[in-house]
Coordinates of C-alpha atoms (C1' of nucleotides) in Angstrom, one line a residue:
Chain A
M1 CA 12.0 -22.7 -27.5
A2 CA 12.5 -25.4 -25.4
A3 CA 15.2 -24.8 -23.6
N4 CA 13.3 -23.0 -20.9
A5 CA 9.9 -24.8 -21.6
S6 CA 10.6 -27.4 -18.3
H7 CA 10.1 -23.9 -15.7
R8 CA 7.5 -22.4 -18.1
D9 CA 4.2 -25.2 -16.9
D10 CA 4.7 -24.9 -13.3
N11 CA 3.3 -21.4 -11.9
L12 CA 4.8 -21.5 -9.0
L13 CA 2.2 -18.9 -7.1
E14 CA -0.7 -20.1 -8.6
D15 CA 0.8 -23.2 -7.3
I16 CA 1.3 -21.8 -3.2
Q17 CA -2.4 -20.5 -4.0
T18 CA -4.5 -23.7 -4.8
R19 CA -1.9 -25.6 -1.7
L20 CA -3.0 -23.7 0.9
E21 CA -5.8 -25.0 2.2
T22 CA -3.4 -28.4 2.8
L23 CA -0.6 -26.8 4.3
N24 CA -0.3 -26.9 7.8
K25 CA -0.3 -24.2 10.3
S26 CA 3.4 -23.0 10.3
E27 CA 3.9 -23.5 6.9
R28 CA 0.7 -21.5 5.6
K29 CA 2.3 -19.2 7.7
V30 CA 5.0 -19.2 5.1
A31 CA 2.7 -18.7 2.3
E32 CA 0.2 -16.3 3.1
A33 CA 3.9 -13.9 3.8
I34 CA 4.9 -14.9 0.3
L35 CA 1.5 -14.1 -0.7
R36 CA 1.4 -10.6 1.2
D37 CA 4.4 -9.4 -1.0
P38 CA 5.2 -12.0 -4.3
S39 CA 7.0 -9.4 -5.5
A40 CA 9.4 -9.1 -2.5
A41 CA 9.5 -12.0 -1.5
T42 CA 12.3 -12.4 -4.0
R43 CA 14.7 -10.2 -2.3
Y44 CA 14.2 -11.5 1.3
S45 CA 16.9 -13.8 2.5
I46 CA 16.2 -16.9 4.4
A47 CA 16.4 -15.3 7.3
A48 CA 13.6 -11.6 6.8
L49 CA 10.7 -14.0 5.3
A50 CA 11.1 -16.6 8.4
R51 CA 10.6 -13.2 10.2
A52 CA 7.9 -12.2 8.0
A53 CA 5.7 -15.6 8.7
N54 CA 6.6 -15.6 11.9
V55 CA 8.0 -18.7 11.4
S56 CA 11.7 -20.8 11.4
E57 CA 14.3 -20.9 9.0
P58 CA 13.8 -24.0 9.1
T59 CA 10.5 -24.3 8.4
V60 CA 10.5 -22.0 5.3
N61 CA 13.2 -24.6 4.2
R62 CA 10.8 -27.2 4.4
F63 CA 8.3 -25.3 3.4
C64 CA 10.7 -25.0 -0.4
R65 CA 11.3 -28.2 -0.7
G66 CA 7.6 -29.1 -0.3
F67 CA 7.3 -27.0 -3.8
S68 CA 9.9 -29.8 -5.0
A69 CA 12.6 -26.7 -5.0
T70 CA 15.9 -28.0 -3.7
G71 CA 16.3 -25.1 -1.1
F72 CA 15.2 -21.5 0.2
P73 CA 17.2 -20.0 -3.3
D74 CA 16.4 -22.4 -6.0
F75 CA 12.8 -21.5 -4.3
K76 CA 13.5 -17.7 -4.9
I77 CA 14.2 -18.2 -8.7
R78 CA 11.0 -20.5 -9.3
L79 CA 9.1 -17.2 -6.9
A80 CA 10.8 -14.8 -9.2
Q81 CA 9.7 -16.3 -12.6
S82 CA 6.4 -17.0 -11.5
I83 CA 6.1 -13.6 -10.4
A84 CA 7.1 -12.3 -13.7
T85 CA 5.1 -14.5 -16.0
G86 CA 2.7 -12.4 -14.6
T87 CA 0.5 -13.4 -11.9
P88 CA 0.6 -11.1 -9.0
Y89 CA -3.4 -11.8 -9.1
V90 CA -2.9 -15.0 -10.1
G91 CA -6.9 -16.0 -9.9
Q92 CA -7.5 -12.7 -8.1
N93 CA -10.8 -12.2 -9.3
I94 CA -12.0 -8.5 -10.0
E95 CA -14.1 -7.5 -6.9
P96 CA -16.3 -5.1 -6.9
D97 CA -14.4 -2.5 -4.9
D98 CA -11.9 -2.6 -7.1
T99 CA -10.0 0.8 -8.4
T100 CA -9.6 1.1 -12.2
A101 CA -5.7 0.6 -11.4
E102 CA -6.2 -2.5 -9.8
F103 CA -9.1 -4.5 -12.5
S104 CA -7.6 -2.6 -14.9
D105 CA -4.3 -4.7 -14.3
K106 CA -6.1 -7.4 -13.8
I107 CA -7.7 -7.6 -16.3
M108 CA -4.3 -7.7 -18.9
L109 CA -2.7 -10.0 -16.2
S110 CA -5.3 -12.9 -16.8
T111 CA -5.4 -11.8 -20.6
I112 CA -2.0 -12.6 -20.8
A113 CA -1.6 -15.4 -18.8
N114 CA -4.7 -16.9 -20.5
L115 CA -2.0 -16.2 -24.1
D116 CA 0.3 -17.9 -22.5
K117 CA -1.2 -20.8 -21.4
A118 CA -2.6 -21.3 -25.1
R119 CA 0.9 -20.6 -26.2
Q120 CA 1.6 -23.8 -24.6
A121 CA -1.0 -26.2 -25.2
L122 CA 0.0 -24.6 -28.8
N123 CA -0.1 -27.9 -31.6
P124 CA 2.0 -26.9 -34.1
Q125 CA 1.3 -30.0 -36.3
A126 CA -2.3 -29.0 -36.3
I127 CA -1.4 -25.7 -37.2
A128 CA 0.5 -26.6 -40.2
H129 CA -1.6 -28.6 -40.9
V130 CA -4.7 -26.3 -40.7
I131 CA -2.4 -24.1 -43.2
D132 CA -1.8 -26.7 -45.8
Y133 CA -5.6 -26.8 -46.1
L134 CA -5.8 -23.1 -46.4
I135 CA -3.5 -23.2 -49.0
Q136 CA -5.0 -25.8 -50.7
A137 CA -8.7 -23.8 -50.6
K138 CA -9.9 -22.0 -53.8
Q139 CA -11.9 -19.9 -51.4
I140 CA -11.8 -19.6 -47.7
S141 CA -15.2 -18.5 -45.3
F142 CA -15.0 -17.9 -41.9
F143 CA -17.9 -18.1 -39.3
G144 CA -19.0 -16.7 -36.0
M145 CA -21.2 -15.7 -34.3
G146 CA -22.4 -13.6 -31.5
G147 CA -19.1 -13.1 -29.6
S148 CA -17.4 -14.5 -32.6
A149 CA -18.4 -12.4 -34.8
S150 CA -15.2 -10.0 -35.2
V151 CA -13.2 -12.3 -35.1
A152 CA -14.2 -14.5 -38.6
M153 CA -14.9 -10.8 -39.6
D154 CA -10.6 -9.9 -38.5
A155 CA -10.1 -13.2 -40.4
Q156 CA -11.6 -12.2 -43.5
H157 CA -9.3 -9.0 -43.5
K158 CA -6.3 -10.6 -42.6
F159 CA -6.5 -13.5 -45.5
F160 CA -8.5 -10.9 -48.1
R161 CA -4.9 -9.9 -48.7
F162 CA -4.3 -13.0 -50.3
N163 CA -5.7 -13.7 -53.7
I164 CA -8.0 -16.0 -52.6
P165 CA -11.5 -15.5 -52.5
V166 CA -12.5 -14.9 -48.7
S167 CA -15.6 -13.8 -46.8
S168 CA -17.2 -14.2 -43.6
Y169 CA -20.7 -14.5 -42.3
D170 CA -21.8 -13.9 -38.6
D171 CA -25.6 -14.7 -39.3
A172 CA -26.7 -18.5 -39.2
L173 CA -28.7 -18.4 -41.9
M174 CA -26.4 -16.7 -44.3
Q175 CA -24.0 -19.4 -42.7
R176 CA -26.2 -22.4 -43.7
M177 CA -26.8 -21.0 -47.5
I178 CA -22.3 -21.2 -47.7
A179 CA -22.2 -24.5 -46.0
A180 CA -25.1 -26.1 -48.3
G181 CA -24.2 -24.4 -51.5
A182 CA -20.3 -26.0 -50.4
G183 CA -18.3 -28.7 -51.6
V184 CA -14.4 -30.1 -52.4
G185 CA -11.7 -27.0 -52.7
D186 CA -14.0 -24.9 -50.4
A187 CA -12.7 -24.7 -46.6
I188 CA -15.0 -23.2 -43.9
V189 CA -13.6 -21.8 -40.6
L190 CA -16.0 -22.1 -38.0
I191 CA -15.2 -19.9 -34.8
S192 CA -17.0 -21.1 -31.6
Y193 CA -16.0 -20.7 -27.4
T194 CA -17.8 -23.7 -26.6
G195 CA -18.1 -25.3 -29.6
R196 CA -21.6 -26.2 -28.1
T197 CA -24.1 -24.2 -30.3
R198 CA -26.2 -26.4 -31.6
E199 CA -26.6 -24.4 -35.4
V200 CA -23.5 -23.9 -35.6
V201 CA -22.6 -27.3 -35.4
D202 CA -25.2 -28.2 -37.8
I203 CA -24.1 -26.2 -40.3
A204 CA -20.5 -27.9 -40.2
Q205 CA -21.6 -31.5 -40.4
L206 CA -23.8 -29.9 -43.4
A207 CA -20.7 -28.4 -44.8
R208 CA -18.8 -31.7 -44.0
A209 CA -20.7 -33.5 -45.9
N210 CA -20.7 -31.5 -48.9
G211 CA -16.9 -32.5 -49.3
A212 CA -15.7 -29.0 -48.0
T213 CA -13.0 -28.3 -45.3
V214 CA -14.1 -27.3 -42.2
I215 CA -11.7 -26.1 -39.8
G216 CA -12.8 -25.6 -36.2
I217 CA -11.0 -22.8 -34.1
T218 CA -12.9 -24.1 -31.0
N219 CA -12.6 -26.2 -27.9
P220 CA -10.8 -28.9 -28.6
D221 CA -14.1 -31.5 -26.4
S222 CA -17.1 -30.3 -28.2
P223 CA -19.1 -31.6 -30.5
L224 CA -18.0 -28.7 -32.4
A225 CA -15.1 -29.9 -32.7
E226 CA -16.1 -33.6 -33.7
A227 CA -17.5 -32.5 -36.8
C228 CA -15.0 -30.7 -38.2
T229 CA -12.1 -32.1 -40.5
A230 CA -9.2 -30.6 -38.5
V231 CA -10.1 -29.2 -35.1
L232 CA -7.0 -26.5 -33.4
G233 CA -8.0 -26.7 -30.0
V234 CA -8.4 -23.8 -27.6
T235 CA -9.0 -25.0 -24.4
A236 CA -11.7 -22.5 -23.0
P237 CA -10.9 -20.7 -19.9
E238 CA -12.7 -20.6 -17.2
D239 CA -15.7 -18.7 -17.2
T240 CA -17.1 -18.5 -13.3
E241 CA -16.2 -14.8 -12.9
V242 CA -18.7 -12.9 -13.6
Y243 CA -17.1 -9.5 -14.1
M244 CA -13.5 -11.2 -16.2
P245 CA -14.2 -10.6 -19.8
M246 CA -14.1 -13.4 -21.8
S247 CA -10.4 -14.0 -23.0
S248 CA -10.6 -16.1 -26.0
R249 CA -12.1 -14.2 -28.4
I250 CA -8.1 -12.4 -27.8
I251 CA -6.9 -15.9 -28.2
H252 CA -8.6 -17.2 -31.5
L253 CA -7.5 -14.0 -33.1
T254 CA -3.4 -15.0 -32.4
V255 CA -4.2 -17.7 -33.8
I256 CA -5.7 -16.1 -36.3
D257 CA -2.4 -13.8 -37.1
I258 CA -0.4 -17.6 -36.4
L259 CA -2.5 -19.0 -39.5
A260 CA -1.9 -16.0 -41.9
T261 CA 1.3 -15.4 -41.2
G262 CA 2.1 -19.3 -41.5
V263 CA -0.1 -18.6 -45.5
T264 CA 2.4 -15.8 -45.9
L265 CA 5.5 -18.0 -45.1
K266 CA 4.4 -20.8 -47.8
R267 CA 3.4 -18.7 -50.3
G268 CA 7.5 -17.6 -50.3
P269 CA 9.3 -14.4 -51.1
D270 CA 8.0 -12.9 -54.4
F271 CA 4.9 -13.0 -52.0
L272 CA 5.7 -10.4 -50.3
E273 CA 6.4 -7.7 -53.1
H274 CA 2.3 -8.4 -53.4
L275 CA 1.8 -6.9 -48.9
K276 CA 4.5 -4.3 -49.5
K277 CA 1.3 -2.9 -52.3
I278 CA -0.8 -3.4 -50.4
K279 CA 0.6 -1.4 -47.5
E280 CA 1.6 1.5 -50.1
S281 CA -2.4 1.6 -51.0
L282 CA -2.9 3.0 -47.4
K283 CA -0.3 5.9 -47.0
A284 CA -2.1 8.2 -49.0
T285 CA -5.1 8.2 -46.8
R286 CA -2.8 9.4 -44.2
F287 CA -1.5 12.8 -42.2
P288 CA 2.6 12.1 -43.1
L289 CA 4.6 11.1 -40.1
N290 CA 5.9 15.2 -39.7
Chain Z
M1 CA 0.3 -4.1 -8.3
A2 CA 3.2 -0.9 -8.2
A3 CA 5.1 -2.7 -6.8
N4 CA 6.8 -5.3 -9.2
A5 CA 6.4 -2.5 -12.0
S6 CA 9.7 -1.1 -11.4
H7 CA 11.4 -4.7 -12.0
R8 CA 9.6 -4.9 -15.5
D9 CA 10.5 -2.8 -17.5
D10 CA 14.5 -3.8 -17.4
N11 CA 14.6 -6.5 -19.7
L12 CA 17.9 -7.7 -18.2
L13 CA 18.9 -10.4 -20.6
E14 CA 18.5 -7.6 -23.2
D15 CA 20.2 -5.2 -21.8
I16 CA 23.2 -8.0 -21.6
Q17 CA 22.8 -8.6 -25.1
T18 CA 23.1 -5.0 -25.7
R19 CA 26.2 -3.9 -23.5
L20 CA 28.1 -6.6 -25.3
E21 CA 30.5 -4.3 -26.8
T22 CA 30.8 -1.5 -23.6
L23 CA 32.0 -4.7 -21.1
N24 CA 36.0 -5.1 -21.2
K25 CA 37.3 -8.5 -21.5
S26 CA 36.5 -9.9 -18.5
E27 CA 33.2 -8.6 -18.7
R28 CA 32.5 -9.5 -21.8
K29 CA 33.5 -13.3 -21.1
V30 CA 30.9 -13.1 -18.0
A31 CA 28.3 -11.9 -20.1
E32 CA 29.6 -14.3 -22.7
A33 CA 29.1 -17.2 -19.6
I34 CA 25.8 -15.8 -19.1
L35 CA 24.3 -16.1 -22.4
R36 CA 26.0 -19.4 -23.7
D37 CA 23.3 -20.5 -21.6
P38 CA 20.9 -18.2 -18.9
S39 CA 18.5 -20.5 -17.6
A40 CA 21.6 -22.3 -16.3
A41 CA 22.9 -19.4 -15.1
T42 CA 20.3 -19.0 -13.0
R43 CA 21.3 -21.9 -11.1
Y44 CA 24.8 -21.4 -10.6
S45 CA 26.7 -20.2 -7.2
I46 CA 29.2 -16.7 -8.4
A47 CA 32.3 -20.0 -7.8
A48 CA 30.4 -22.1 -10.5
L49 CA 29.9 -18.4 -12.5
A50 CA 33.3 -17.7 -12.5
R51 CA 34.3 -20.9 -13.0
A52 CA 32.3 -21.8 -16.4
A53 CA 33.6 -17.3 -17.7
N54 CA 37.2 -18.3 -16.6
V55 CA 37.5 -15.3 -14.5
S56 CA 37.5 -14.8 -10.9
E57 CA 34.3 -14.2 -8.1
P58 CA 34.7 -10.4 -7.4
T59 CA 34.9 -9.8 -11.6
V60 CA 31.4 -11.7 -11.5
N61 CA 30.2 -9.6 -8.5
R62 CA 31.9 -6.2 -10.2
F63 CA 29.7 -7.0 -13.2
C64 CA 26.7 -7.7 -11.7
R65 CA 27.0 -3.8 -10.1
G66 CA 27.4 -2.6 -13.4
F67 CA 23.9 -4.0 -14.4
S68 CA 22.3 -1.8 -11.1
A69 CA 21.8 -5.1 -9.4
T70 CA 22.7 -4.9 -5.5
G71 CA 25.3 -7.9 -5.9
F72 CA 24.8 -11.7 -7.1
P73 CA 21.5 -12.6 -6.6
D74 CA 19.9 -9.6 -6.6
F75 CA 21.5 -10.0 -10.3
K76 CA 20.4 -13.6 -10.3
I77 CA 16.7 -12.8 -9.6
R78 CA 16.9 -9.9 -11.4
L79 CA 17.6 -12.8 -14.9
A80 CA 15.1 -15.5 -13.3
Q81 CA 12.1 -12.6 -14.6
S82 CA 13.8 -11.6 -17.2
I83 CA 14.2 -15.4 -19.0
A84 CA 10.3 -15.7 -17.6
T85 CA 9.1 -12.4 -19.5
G86 CA 10.2 -14.3 -22.2
T87 CA 12.2 -13.9 -24.4
P88 CA 13.8 -17.0 -26.2
Y89 CA 12.5 -14.9 -29.2
V90 CA 11.7 -11.6 -28.2
G91 CA 13.2 -8.9 -30.9
Q92 CA 13.8 -11.9 -33.2
N93 CA 11.7 -11.5 -35.6
I94 CA 10.1 -14.5 -38.1
E95 CA 12.0 -15.8 -40.8
P96 CA 11.0 -17.2 -43.6
D97 CA 12.8 -20.8 -43.0
D98 CA 11.4 -21.3 -38.9
T99 CA 9.2 -24.4 -38.2
T100 CA 5.7 -23.6 -38.0
A101 CA 6.6 -24.5 -33.7
E102 CA 8.7 -21.7 -34.5
F103 CA 7.4 -18.8 -35.1
S104 CA 3.9 -19.5 -33.8
D105 CA 5.9 -19.4 -30.9
K106 CA 7.0 -16.2 -32.4
I107 CA 4.2 -14.2 -32.3
M108 CA 2.3 -15.5 -29.1
L109 CA 5.8 -14.2 -27.1
S110 CA 5.4 -11.0 -29.6
T111 CA 1.8 -10.7 -28.9
I112 CA 2.0 -10.7 -25.2
A113 CA 5.0 -8.7 -25.1
N114 CA 2.8 -5.5 -26.5
L115 CA -0.2 -6.6 -24.3
D116 CA 2.3 -6.1 -21.2
K117 CA 4.1 -3.6 -22.9
A118 CA 0.5 -1.6 -23.2
R119 CA 0.0 -3.0 -19.8
Q120 CA 3.0 -0.9 -18.2
A121 CA 1.8 1.9 -20.3
L122 CA -1.5 2.2 -18.6
N123 CA -3.7 5.2 -17.2
P124 CA -5.9 4.4 -15.1
Q125 CA -7.1 8.4 -14.7
A126 CA -7.4 8.4 -18.3
I127 CA -9.3 4.8 -18.0
A128 CA -11.8 6.3 -15.2
H129 CA -12.5 9.6 -17.0
V130 CA -13.7 7.4 -20.5
I131 CA -15.5 5.3 -18.2
D132 CA -17.5 8.5 -17.0
Y133 CA -17.7 9.5 -20.2
L134 CA -19.4 6.6 -21.9
I135 CA -22.1 6.0 -18.4
Q136 CA -23.2 9.8 -19.1
A137 CA -24.0 8.7 -22.5
K138 CA -27.5 8.5 -23.8
Q139 CA -26.1 6.6 -27.2
I140 CA -22.3 5.5 -27.6
S141 CA -21.1 4.0 -31.2
F142 CA -17.7 2.7 -32.0
F143 CA -16.6 3.6 -35.4
G144 CA -13.2 1.6 -36.8
M145 CA -11.9 1.2 -40.0
G146 CA -9.4 -1.5 -41.9
G147 CA -8.2 -3.6 -39.2
S148 CA -10.0 -1.8 -36.4
A149 CA -13.9 -2.7 -38.0
S150 CA -13.5 -5.9 -35.9
V151 CA -12.9 -4.5 -33.2
A152 CA -15.8 -2.1 -33.5
M153 CA -18.0 -4.1 -33.6
D154 CA -16.8 -7.0 -31.0
A155 CA -16.6 -3.1 -28.5
Q156 CA -20.6 -2.9 -30.1
H157 CA -21.2 -6.6 -28.9
K158 CA -19.8 -6.2 -25.3
F159 CA -21.5 -2.9 -24.5
F160 CA -25.0 -4.1 -26.0
R161 CA -25.4 -5.8 -23.4
F162 CA -25.5 -2.9 -21.1
N163 CA -28.8 -1.1 -21.9
I164 CA -27.1 2.0 -23.9
P165 CA -28.4 1.5 -27.3
V166 CA -25.1 0.7 -29.8
S167 CA -24.0 0.8 -32.3
S168 CA -20.7 0.0 -34.7
Y169 CA -19.2 1.5 -38.1
D170 CA -17.3 0.5 -40.4
D171 CA -18.1 2.7 -43.3
A172 CA -16.5 5.7 -43.9
L173 CA -19.7 7.7 -45.2
M174 CA -21.3 5.8 -42.3
Q175 CA -19.5 7.2 -39.0
R176 CA -19.9 11.0 -41.1
M177 CA -23.4 11.3 -41.2
I178 CA -23.5 9.9 -37.2
A179 CA -21.2 12.1 -36.7
A180 CA -22.9 14.7 -38.3
G181 CA -26.2 14.0 -36.4
A182 CA -24.9 13.8 -33.3
G183 CA -25.2 16.2 -30.2
V184 CA -24.5 16.4 -26.7
G185 CA -24.7 13.3 -24.7
D186 CA -23.9 11.3 -27.5
A187 CA -20.7 9.4 -27.1
I188 CA -18.6 8.5 -30.3
V189 CA -15.6 6.1 -29.5
L190 CA -13.2 5.8 -32.8
I191 CA -10.5 2.8 -32.6
S192 CA -7.7 3.7 -35.0
Y193 CA -3.9 2.2 -35.2
T194 CA -2.3 5.0 -36.5
G195 CA -4.8 7.7 -35.7
R196 CA -3.6 9.1 -39.4
T197 CA -6.0 8.3 -41.5
R198 CA -7.6 11.9 -42.4
E199 CA -11.0 10.7 -42.6
V200 CA -11.5 9.5 -39.1
V201 CA -9.8 12.6 -37.6
D202 CA -12.3 15.3 -40.1
I203 CA -14.6 12.7 -38.3
A204 CA -13.5 13.0 -34.8
Q205 CA -13.4 17.3 -35.4
L206 CA -17.5 17.2 -37.2
A207 CA -18.6 15.3 -33.7
R208 CA -16.4 17.3 -32.4
A209 CA -17.3 20.7 -33.2
N210 CA -21.5 19.2 -32.4
G211 CA -20.6 18.5 -29.1
A212 CA -20.6 14.8 -28.8
T213 CA -18.3 13.6 -26.4
V214 CA -15.5 11.9 -28.8
I215 CA -13.3 9.9 -27.8
G216 CA -10.5 8.1 -28.4
I217 CA -8.4 4.2 -28.6
T218 CA -5.1 5.1 -30.0
N219 CA -1.4 6.5 -31.0
P220 CA -1.0 9.7 -28.2
D221 CA 0.7 11.2 -29.9
S222 CA -1.7 11.7 -32.8
P223 CA -3.7 14.5 -34.9
L224 CA -6.6 11.9 -34.2
A225 CA -5.6 12.3 -30.4
E226 CA -5.5 15.7 -30.5
A227 CA -8.5 16.5 -31.6
C228 CA -10.2 13.9 -29.2
T229 CA -12.3 14.5 -25.9
A230 CA -10.6 12.1 -24.6
V231 CA -7.7 9.9 -25.8
L232 CA -6.7 6.0 -24.5
G233 CA -2.7 5.7 -25.7
V234 CA -1.7 3.1 -27.1
T235 CA 1.6 2.8 -27.9
A236 CA 2.0 1.3 -32.1
P237 CA 4.2 -1.7 -31.4
E238 CA 6.2 -1.1 -34.8
D239 CA 5.3 -2.6 -37.8
T240 CA 8.9 -3.1 -39.8
E241 CA 8.7 -6.3 -39.1
V242 CA 6.9 -7.5 -43.0
Y243 CA 5.9 -11.2 -41.4
M244 CA 4.8 -10.1 -38.1
P245 CA 1.2 -9.5 -37.5
M246 CA 0.0 -6.0 -36.2
S247 CA -0.5 -7.0 -31.9
S248 CA -2.2 -3.6 -32.3
R249 CA -6.5 -5.2 -32.5
I250 CA -5.4 -7.4 -29.4
I251 CA -4.8 -4.4 -27.4
H252 CA -7.5 -2.0 -28.5
L253 CA -9.6 -5.2 -27.3
T254 CA -8.9 -5.9 -24.2
V255 CA -8.7 -2.2 -23.7
I256 CA -12.6 -2.7 -24.9
D257 CA -12.9 -5.6 -21.9
I258 CA -11.0 -3.1 -19.4
L259 CA -13.9 0.0 -20.5
A260 CA -17.2 -2.8 -19.7
T261 CA -15.4 -4.3 -16.8
G262 CA -15.8 -0.4 -15.8
V263 CA -18.7 -0.1 -17.3
T264 CA -20.5 -3.0 -15.2
L265 CA -18.4 -2.4 -11.8
K266 CA -20.4 1.3 -11.5
R267 CA -23.3 0.2 -12.3
G268 CA -23.7 -1.5 -9.2
P269 CA -24.7 -4.9 -8.1
D270 CA -28.1 -5.3 -9.6
F271 CA -27.0 -5.0 -13.0
L272 CA -25.5 -8.6 -12.5
E273 CA -28.4 -10.4 -12.7
H274 CA -29.5 -8.4 -16.0
L275 CA -26.1 -9.6 -17.9
K276 CA -27.3 -13.3 -16.2
K277 CA -30.2 -13.3 -17.6
I278 CA -28.5 -12.8 -21.3
K279 CA -25.8 -15.6 -20.4
E280 CA -28.8 -18.0 -20.1
S281 CA -30.3 -17.5 -22.9
L282 CA -27.6 -18.0 -24.2
K283 CA -28.2 -22.0 -23.1
A284 CA -31.2 -23.1 -25.4
T285 CA -28.9 -22.2 -28.3
R286 CA -26.5 -25.2 -27.1
F287 CA -25.8 -28.7 -26.2
P288 CA -25.5 -29.1 -22.4
L289 CA -22.8 -30.5 -21.5
N290 CA -22.8 -33.8 -21.3
Chain D
dC1 C1' 1.7 -41.1 29.1
dA2 C1' 3.7 -42.9 25.4
dG3 C1' 4.7 -41.6 20.9
dC4 C1' 4.7 -38.9 16.8
dC5 C1' 4.4 -35.2 14.2
dA6 C1' 5.4 -30.3 13.9
dT7 C1' 8.3 -26.5 15.5
dG8 C1' 12.2 -24.4 16.5
dT9 C1' 17.3 -23.9 18.2
dC10 C1' 21.5 -24.0 17.6
dG11 C1' 26.4 -24.8 14.8
dT12 C1' 28.5 -25.3 10.5
dA13 C1' 28.7 -25.3 5.7
dA14 C1' 28.1 -22.8 1.2
dC15 C1' 28.4 -18.1 -0.3
dT16 C1' 29.0 -13.8 -1.3
dT17 C1' 31.1 -9.5 -0.2
dT18 C1' 35.3 -7.0 1.0
dA19 C1' 38.7 -4.6 1.8
dC20 C1' 44.1 -4.9 -0.3
dC21 C1' 47.0 -5.9 -3.1
dC22 C1' 49.5 -6.6 -7.9
dA23 C1' 50.4 -6.2 -12.8
dA24 C1' 48.9 -3.8 -16.8
dA25 C1' 48.5 0.1 -19.3
dT26 C1' 47.8 4.7 -20.4
dA27 C1' 48.8 9.4 -19.2
dA28 C1' 52.1 12.9 -17.9
dT29 C1' 56.4 15.4 -17.3
dG30 C1' 61.9 15.9 -17.5
Chain M
dC1 C1' 61.5 9.4 -26.1
dA2 C1' 62.0 7.4 -21.6
dT3 C1' 60.4 7.2 -17.7
dT4 C1' 57.6 8.0 -14.3
dA5 C1' 52.8 9.1 -12.1
dT6 C1' 48.3 7.6 -12.2
dT7 C1' 44.2 4.7 -13.3
dT8 C1' 42.3 0.9 -14.7
dG9 C1' 41.1 -3.7 -14.0
dG10 C1' 41.7 -7.9 -12.3
dG11 C1' 42.8 -12.0 -8.7
dT12 C1' 43.6 -13.5 -3.5
dA13 C1' 42.0 -14.0 0.7
dA14 C1' 39.3 -12.6 5.0
dA15 C1' 35.0 -11.5 6.9
dG16 C1' 30.5 -11.3 6.9
dT17 C1' 26.0 -13.6 5.2
dT18 C1' 23.3 -16.8 4.2
dA19 C1' 20.7 -21.4 3.8
dC20 C1' 20.8 -26.3 5.8
dG21 C1' 21.8 -30.1 8.5
dA22 C1' 21.6 -32.5 13.4
dC23 C1' 19.3 -32.5 17.2
dA24 C1' 16.3 -31.3 20.9
dT25 C1' 11.6 -29.8 22.8
dG26 C1' 7.0 -29.0 22.7
dG27 C1' 2.2 -30.4 21.7
dC28 C1' -1.0 -33.4 20.2
dT29 C1' -3.0 -38.0 19.3
dG30 C1' -4.3 -41.9 20.0

DNA sequence: CAGCCATGTCGTAACTTTACCCAAATAATG
DNA sequence: CATTATTTGGGTAAAGTTACGACATGGCTG
């Protein structure tokens, strides 16, 4: 896992994109040639790329060095990895005249990219702590409003399989009532994209004052994060683009998956039998596979 | 977008792993040398790799050709992509004694891998059709049961912003009632992981018999898929592993994102104003940024 | 108009690939 | 069963590419 971590964080293509402005004339030509068709660039020789960019070979070489590669071949390897990480459309927004194939791909890729960013930002220690809290809880409530309501509901559905009492609420009043009645031994998981919704922060403070364990799946530097016993930070991807959907829901869901898996693992092997029974119980409702 | 699709599906590292048995003595030495440290292999020259594997340079070259590369440099590029595509753990299941960091990473990576598979399998034409159906609909209902209930709910939340009447149901009886009362001009979107739940198939047939447009987001070869007017196939990733969560929900959600975006785009620029207003309306509920 | 930075030309070194050859293993035949 | 074809696996060496460094030139700035 650590082995290739070093290559992970430097998304070369993104770098090229952002540094485009700061480059001088001929290096920009190289950058543009690469961005025009990044995957083709990985197949070019230095001579071919030089020709495509209308510059000389050493210029290409210097360009590569500028991006802290030891030379052109090294640069190509890094570029190849960067492409595979899935960013032909890095930063490229959805345009009104995109074809269905284009915007579909952009959405998929940006979702993937965001998940990967979240993966890198993951804090295993914090996750381990939250799992411990959840295991100790006598009762768990998942709260989410607006777009996070469905995440809370999904969490309930997943945690339902452990035999702790679990509920989810998308209604502010219900949430407030639960928070008011909560106490030591109760865990409340608050899911919020921004972590800035007043109502949600209020509820967190109320529950915590009553002695409940309050867990936030939210933006790490937000009022909500401060109000929680433990926080799983999901740095919100920028929401500047009109058409781009929020991928935060999807990251939140994946975090829920991780928590549920963590709880399952801690429960030990005898618990697996219980899970299998639940799975079996669904078979009767289905058409058999041929 | 199509440009790099060709390289996408061939996971070289996996290939090497599986074909290891079928290789002859010295080619196996090469394979082993690569597998010993794949990311280091991308930095080797052909001579260095030959030395590491105790074979001659042409042997390495022949090995590369065996994996349908045009030569060693091409092979290295493909290897680099294969590593970046994120296969430290792909295929590797979660083990009971995994650390938090390990299983978290595995879940993230497998989710990403599944999303990428879905991306490749995407059928833009089918998506375009479904978008057309949704735009023409006078009313849209999203149906999902069990784990898909939250997906349906999320879809409702997203489509709510377009000013068509939208609802979502996770209750079989309600779904049946809606299906019974549906008619031409109504669109019903059924979300199901397996596509084999009897109840869901029934409902699809009922709604369709009444003239409603029935859209399935489900497994393409399933009874449900056959009962629908249009299907967005999401080939279900294998569900063999006990600990691994189903990533199908996440794929379904992303498909919902794509549909919602498609509808937004078709609605044209004046509609963006409407969306902005909705966004603005939420500001009052939040703590300001600083 | 002097100096410096940006860019290109050319030659060389490193690397990859091809062509050729030998050895071992396998199959075939007397 | 032995001996000889034949195929397969793999290495050596030379030819062909590709990339890199040193140096030269041209354009821009002060």
